[in-house]
Short mmCIF file of C-alpha atoms and ligand atoms in Angstrom, two decimals:
data_model
loop_
_atom_site.label_atom_id
_atom_site.label_comp_id
_atom_site.label_asym_id
_atom_site.label_seq_id
_atom_site.Cartn_x
_atom_site.Cartn_y
_atom_site.Cartn_z
CA UNK A 27 15.86 -0.74 48.17
CA UNK A 28 16.58 -4.16 46.77
CA UNK A 29 18.39 -5.42 43.72
CA UNK A 30 16.04 -7.02 41.21
CA UNK A 31 17.27 -10.57 41.33
CA UNK A 32 14.13 -12.60 41.37
CA UNK A 33 12.33 -14.30 38.34
CA UNK A 34 13.71 -12.03 35.65
CA UNK A 35 11.32 -11.45 32.57
CA UNK A 36 12.45 -12.62 29.28
CA UNK A 37 12.67 -9.75 26.84
CA UNK A 38 11.84 -9.91 23.24
CA UNK A 39 14.47 -10.66 20.66
CA UNK A 40 16.69 -7.70 19.73
CA UNK A 41 16.54 -6.06 23.19
CA UNK A 42 19.49 -3.76 24.02
CA UNK A 43 20.73 -3.07 27.52
CA UNK A 44 22.88 -0.13 28.17
CA UNK A 45 24.74 -0.53 31.45
CA UNK A 46 26.66 1.80 33.65
CA UNK A 47 28.77 0.78 36.77
CA UNK A 48 28.68 3.64 39.24
CA UNK A 49 30.36 4.71 42.41
CA UNK A 50 29.56 8.20 43.54
CA UNK A 51 28.22 9.57 40.29
CA UNK A 52 25.24 11.55 41.69
CA UNK A 53 26.28 14.66 39.78
CA UNK A 54 25.85 13.05 36.33
CA UNK A 55 23.72 9.93 36.57
CA UNK A 56 20.32 11.46 36.15
CA UNK A 57 21.27 13.52 33.01
CA UNK A 58 23.34 10.55 31.74
CA UNK A 59 20.26 8.29 31.83
CA UNK A 60 18.19 10.92 30.01
CA UNK A 61 20.89 11.29 27.42
CA UNK A 62 21.11 7.52 26.80
CA UNK A 63 17.43 7.36 26.29
CA UNK A 64 17.56 10.22 23.82
CA UNK A 65 20.22 8.25 21.83
CA UNK A 66 18.59 4.79 22.16
CA UNK A 67 14.90 5.26 23.25
CA UNK A 68 14.03 1.54 23.22
CA UNK A 69 17.05 0.35 25.23
CA UNK A 70 16.84 -0.73 28.75
CA UNK A 71 19.24 0.99 31.17
CA UNK A 72 20.88 -0.80 33.99
CA UNK A 73 22.87 0.99 36.72
CA UNK A 74 25.05 -1.26 38.81
CA UNK A 75 25.80 0.76 41.92
CA UNK A 76 28.01 -0.24 44.86
CA UNK A 77 26.01 1.62 47.50
CA UNK A 78 27.58 4.96 46.66
CA UNK A 79 27.66 7.15 49.89
CA UNK A 80 26.68 10.21 47.63
CA UNK A 81 23.13 8.66 46.92
CA UNK A 82 23.60 7.70 43.28
CA UNK A 83 21.44 4.61 43.83
CA UNK A 84 18.48 6.63 45.24
CA UNK A 85 18.49 8.88 42.13
CA UNK A 86 18.49 5.80 39.96
CA UNK A 87 15.71 4.18 42.05
CA UNK A 88 13.57 7.19 41.69
CA UNK A 89 13.94 7.16 37.91
CA UNK A 90 13.34 3.34 37.76
CA UNK A 91 10.04 3.93 39.67
CA UNK A 92 8.88 6.14 37.00
CA UNK A 93 10.33 4.37 33.88
CA UNK A 94 10.11 0.64 33.25
CA UNK A 95 13.21 0.86 31.18
CA UNK A 96 15.41 1.97 33.91
CA UNK A 97 16.76 -0.61 36.34
CA UNK A 98 18.98 -0.50 39.48
CA UNK A 99 21.22 -3.34 40.53
CA UNK A 100 22.35 -2.30 43.99
CA UNK A 101 25.33 -4.14 45.52
CA UNK A 102 25.70 -3.56 49.20
CA UNK A 103 28.47 -6.02 50.05
CA UNK A 104 31.09 -5.55 47.42
CA UNK A 105 33.04 -3.10 45.31
CA UNK A 106 34.75 -3.17 42.03
CA UNK A 107 34.32 -1.91 38.45
CA UNK A 108 35.11 -5.24 36.99
CA UNK A 109 32.71 -7.37 39.11
CA UNK A 110 30.02 -4.77 38.64
CA UNK A 111 30.37 -4.78 34.90
CA UNK A 112 30.31 -8.55 34.89
CA UNK A 113 27.20 -8.71 37.05
CA UNK A 114 25.61 -6.20 34.75
CA UNK A 115 26.37 -8.43 31.79
CA UNK A 116 25.01 -11.55 33.49
CA UNK A 117 21.88 -9.62 34.53
CA UNK A 118 21.15 -8.80 30.97
CA UNK A 119 22.01 -12.30 29.84
CA UNK A 120 19.53 -13.79 32.19
CA UNK A 121 16.81 -11.59 30.62
CA UNK A 122 17.79 -12.76 27.09
CA UNK A 123 19.02 -9.36 25.91
CA UNK A 124 20.67 -9.49 22.48
CA UNK A 125 23.14 -6.56 22.77
CA UNK A 126 24.83 -5.09 25.83
CA UNK A 127 26.52 -1.64 25.72
CA UNK A 128 28.58 -0.43 28.74
CA UNK A 129 30.00 2.93 29.40
CA UNK A 130 31.31 5.13 32.24
CA UNK A 131 29.07 7.17 34.52
CA UNK A 132 30.74 10.44 34.12
CA UNK A 133 29.96 11.48 30.55
CA UNK A 134 33.55 10.58 29.42
CA UNK A 135 31.76 8.37 26.85
CA UNK A 136 29.26 10.24 24.70
CA UNK A 137 25.86 8.49 24.77
CA UNK A 138 25.25 9.86 21.25
CA UNK A 139 27.91 7.36 19.94
CA UNK A 140 25.96 4.45 21.24
CA UNK A 141 23.99 3.99 17.95
CA UNK A 142 27.17 3.72 15.94
CA UNK A 143 28.54 1.06 18.27
CA UNK A 144 25.39 -0.96 17.94
CA UNK A 145 25.33 -0.39 14.21
CA UNK A 146 28.84 -1.87 13.90
CA UNK A 147 27.57 -5.18 15.32
CA UNK A 148 24.66 -5.25 12.91
CA UNK A 149 26.93 -4.98 9.83
CA UNK A 150 25.79 -8.06 7.78
CA UNK A 151 28.37 -10.25 6.14
CA UNK A 152 29.15 -13.80 6.56
CA UNK A 153 30.52 -13.23 10.07
CA UNK A 154 29.13 -10.14 11.81
CA UNK A 155 31.17 -8.61 14.66
CA UNK A 156 30.70 -9.75 18.32
CA UNK A 157 32.32 -6.72 19.99
CA UNK A 158 32.46 -3.09 18.91
CA UNK A 159 34.92 -1.01 20.92
CA UNK A 160 34.53 2.76 21.33
CA UNK A 161 38.17 3.37 20.48
CA UNK A 162 40.37 6.46 21.19
CA UNK A 163 43.22 4.94 19.27
CA UNK A 164 42.10 4.52 15.73
CA UNK A 165 41.97 7.34 13.22
CA UNK A 166 39.24 9.75 14.14
CA UNK A 167 39.29 8.70 17.85
CA UNK A 168 40.85 10.73 20.54
CA UNK A 169 40.96 11.52 24.31
CA UNK A 170 40.55 15.24 25.31
CA UNK A 171 41.50 16.92 28.59
CA UNK A 172 44.05 14.31 29.64
CA UNK A 173 47.38 15.11 31.33
CA UNK A 174 50.63 13.93 29.63
CA UNK A 175 50.90 11.31 32.42
CA UNK A 176 47.40 9.94 31.69
CA UNK A 177 48.22 9.73 27.84
CA UNK A 178 51.43 7.76 28.65
CA UNK A 179 49.60 5.34 31.06
CA UNK A 180 46.90 4.76 28.48
CA UNK A 181 49.44 4.24 25.66
CA UNK A 182 51.41 1.72 27.73
CA UNK A 183 48.28 -0.26 28.79
CA UNK A 184 47.10 -0.44 25.13
CA UNK A 185 50.50 -1.34 23.94
CA UNK A 186 50.66 -4.05 26.49
CA UNK A 187 47.34 -5.48 25.58
CA UNK A 188 48.06 -5.54 21.80
CA UNK A 189 51.67 -6.65 21.84
CA UNK A 190 52.20 -8.62 25.09
CA UNK A 191 48.74 -10.13 25.50
CA UNK A 192 48.33 -10.39 21.75
CA UNK A 193 44.78 -9.03 21.57
CA UNK A 194 44.54 -7.50 18.09
CA UNK A 195 42.90 -4.13 19.04
CA UNK A 196 44.37 -0.65 19.53
CA UNK A 197 42.25 0.47 22.47
CA UNK A 198 42.04 -2.61 24.63
CA UNK A 199 41.33 -0.64 27.80
CA UNK A 200 38.25 1.23 26.53
CA UNK A 201 35.22 0.81 28.90
CA UNK A 202 32.86 1.84 26.05
CA UNK A 203 31.75 -1.20 24.16
CA UNK A 204 28.85 -3.01 22.55
CA UNK A 205 28.77 -6.77 22.90
CA UNK A 206 26.64 -9.39 21.24
CA UNK A 207 25.27 -11.47 24.10
CA UNK A 208 25.66 -14.64 22.00
CA UNK A 209 29.47 -14.40 22.05
CA UNK A 210 29.54 -14.14 25.90
CA UNK A 211 28.23 -17.72 26.05
CA UNK A 212 31.52 -19.09 24.70
CA UNK A 213 33.72 -16.87 26.92
CA UNK A 214 35.12 -18.21 30.23
CA UNK A 215 34.01 -15.70 32.81
CA UNK A 216 35.59 -17.38 35.76
CA UNK A 217 38.00 -15.31 37.93
CA UNK A 218 37.98 -12.28 35.55
CA UNK A 219 39.96 -9.33 36.93
CA UNK A 220 37.72 -7.59 39.51
CA UNK A 221 38.95 -4.03 39.01
CA UNK A 222 40.13 -1.79 36.14
CA UNK A 223 42.01 -4.63 34.20
CA UNK A 224 38.57 -6.27 33.68
CA UNK A 225 38.30 -4.63 30.26
CA UNK A 226 41.56 -6.06 29.01
CA UNK A 227 40.94 -9.36 30.62
CA UNK A 228 37.48 -9.59 29.09
CA UNK A 229 38.83 -8.90 25.48
CA UNK A 230 41.74 -11.33 26.03
CA UNK A 231 39.30 -14.07 26.80
CA UNK A 232 36.97 -13.00 23.97
CA UNK A 233 39.84 -13.16 21.62
CA UNK A 234 40.83 -16.65 22.91
CA UNK A 235 37.25 -17.81 22.33
CA UNK A 236 37.26 -16.53 18.66
CA UNK A 237 35.06 -13.43 19.12
CA UNK A 238 35.35 -10.93 16.19
CA UNK A 239 36.08 -7.45 17.14
CA UNK A 240 36.01 -3.93 15.59
CA UNK A 241 36.98 -0.53 16.67
CA UNK A 242 34.84 2.52 16.14
CA UNK A 243 36.45 5.96 16.65
CA UNK A 244 35.09 7.98 19.62
CA UNK A 245 36.16 11.17 21.48
CA UNK A 246 36.68 10.45 25.12
CA UNK A 247 36.19 13.55 27.28
CA UNK A 248 37.95 13.75 30.63
CA UNK A 249 35.35 13.85 33.40
CA UNK A 250 34.13 17.26 34.44
CA UNK A 251 31.83 16.36 37.32
CA UNK A 252 32.52 14.00 40.41
CA UNK A 253 35.74 12.41 41.26
CA UNK A 254 37.89 9.79 39.62
CA UNK A 255 37.93 6.25 41.33
CA UNK A 256 41.03 5.22 39.30
CA UNK A 257 43.37 5.74 42.37
CA UNK A 258 47.06 4.75 42.39
CA UNK A 259 46.11 1.50 44.27
CA UNK A 260 43.55 0.66 41.63
CA UNK A 261 46.13 1.18 38.90
CA UNK A 262 48.65 -1.01 40.70
CA UNK A 263 46.05 -3.73 41.09
CA UNK A 264 45.26 -3.41 37.36
CA UNK A 265 48.99 -3.70 36.45
CA UNK A 266 49.25 -6.85 38.65
CA UNK A 267 46.27 -8.38 36.79
CA UNK A 268 47.78 -7.51 33.37
CA UNK A 269 51.09 -9.13 34.33
CA UNK A 270 49.27 -12.24 35.55
CA UNK A 271 47.49 -12.41 32.08
CA UNK A 272 50.81 -11.95 30.32
CA UNK A 273 52.25 -14.89 32.23
CA UNK A 274 49.31 -16.84 31.23
CA UNK A 275 49.62 -15.86 27.57
CA UNK A 276 53.21 -16.68 27.24
CA UNK A 277 53.62 -19.64 29.54
CA UNK A 278 50.05 -20.97 29.64
CA UNK A 279 50.03 -21.22 33.44
N1 LIG B 542 29.93 -0.09 40.67
C1 LIG B 542 31.09 0.38 40.77
N2 LIG B 542 31.42 1.26 39.85
C2 LIG B 542 32.67 1.75 39.82
C3 LIG B 542 33.72 1.41 40.86
N3 LIG B 542 34.83 2.12 40.55
C4 LIG B 542 34.59 2.87 39.49
N4 LIG B 542 33.36 2.72 39.04
C5 LIG B 542 32.65 3.34 37.88
O1 LIG B 542 33.38 2.96 36.79
C6 LIG B 542 33.38 4.14 35.87
C7 LIG B 542 34.80 4.46 35.55
O2 LIG B 542 35.48 4.92 36.74
P1 LIG B 542 36.17 6.32 36.63
O3 LIG B 542 36.47 6.83 38.04
O4 LIG B 542 35.52 7.28 35.82
O5 LIG B 542 37.64 5.79 36.02
P2 LIG B 542 38.36 6.61 34.80
O6 LIG B 542 37.42 7.02 33.73
O7 LIG B 542 39.47 5.62 34.56
O8 LIG B 542 38.99 7.84 35.53
P3 LIG B 542 38.64 9.35 35.24
O9 LIG B 542 39.08 9.63 33.90
O10 LIG B 542 39.50 10.21 36.17
O11 LIG B 542 37.29 9.65 35.37
C8 LIG B 542 32.55 5.28 36.53
O12 LIG B 542 31.28 5.16 36.06
C9 LIG B 542 32.63 4.92 37.89
O13 LIG B 542 31.59 5.43 38.72
C10 LIG B 542 33.23 0.36 41.76
O14 LIG B 542 34.09 0.06 42.69
N5 LIG B 542 32.01 -0.08 41.69
MG1 LIG B 543 35.89 8.29 34.05
#
């Protein structure tokens, strides 16, 4: 099985790519792909898998063989949610996609919400939005099934992003977003956080480059299948990356 790197086709204007970074999501990936295509039938779906030992990539490859709108980007030499998400964005950019949506591979994000996120980008006024965030922290948004500890960590990270990093959104750590590809061209993508802090780092850079952001309420459901990859060590790495960003924000170094 090979990643599809060579001579990418150019898609027609208006193409949407929905991407999912996966590591050991074999329990949910097949039904998630089906649910995404039910919500957005014309979208291409890209799964970026880091050679999961549980065979997630094989499941996706079988679906991709049968459906030209399903794609697998298999990475065999590296790991990381941040770098996987970034590679997915760049993969779609090379194919001239217009909108990218990314979401988790464990059904915590409801694929039925994707059309609302895309619609938020399409609102026509003088300056349409570049990024629509599926937000748990605006009225109507929520996270279900979380422990008190998880709520506190999430609150702290979002507070830090809004107040210390000065990114004017309430749910800066949401991994459920729709992005207009055009705005990515003006964002500096070098040395983005490679792990879970990718999402805050990306928004921070987007804000610096003048991207317009909106938040759409969603219900986040704690994973029911598979296991979390958000280990203690990943959380610590994320915290370190956020502190680095804060130093940069306040001291410009
Ligand atoms: N490609 C890739 N995907 C990853 C990696 N780590 C996590 N993911 C995926 O990133 C998404 C979010 O990871 P989760 O483990 O669900 O993290 P979380 O939502 O903070 O934690 P839970 O609420 O416990 O599920 C899932 O689709 C994971 O499979 C990685 O190293 N590489
Ligand atoms: Mg999850």
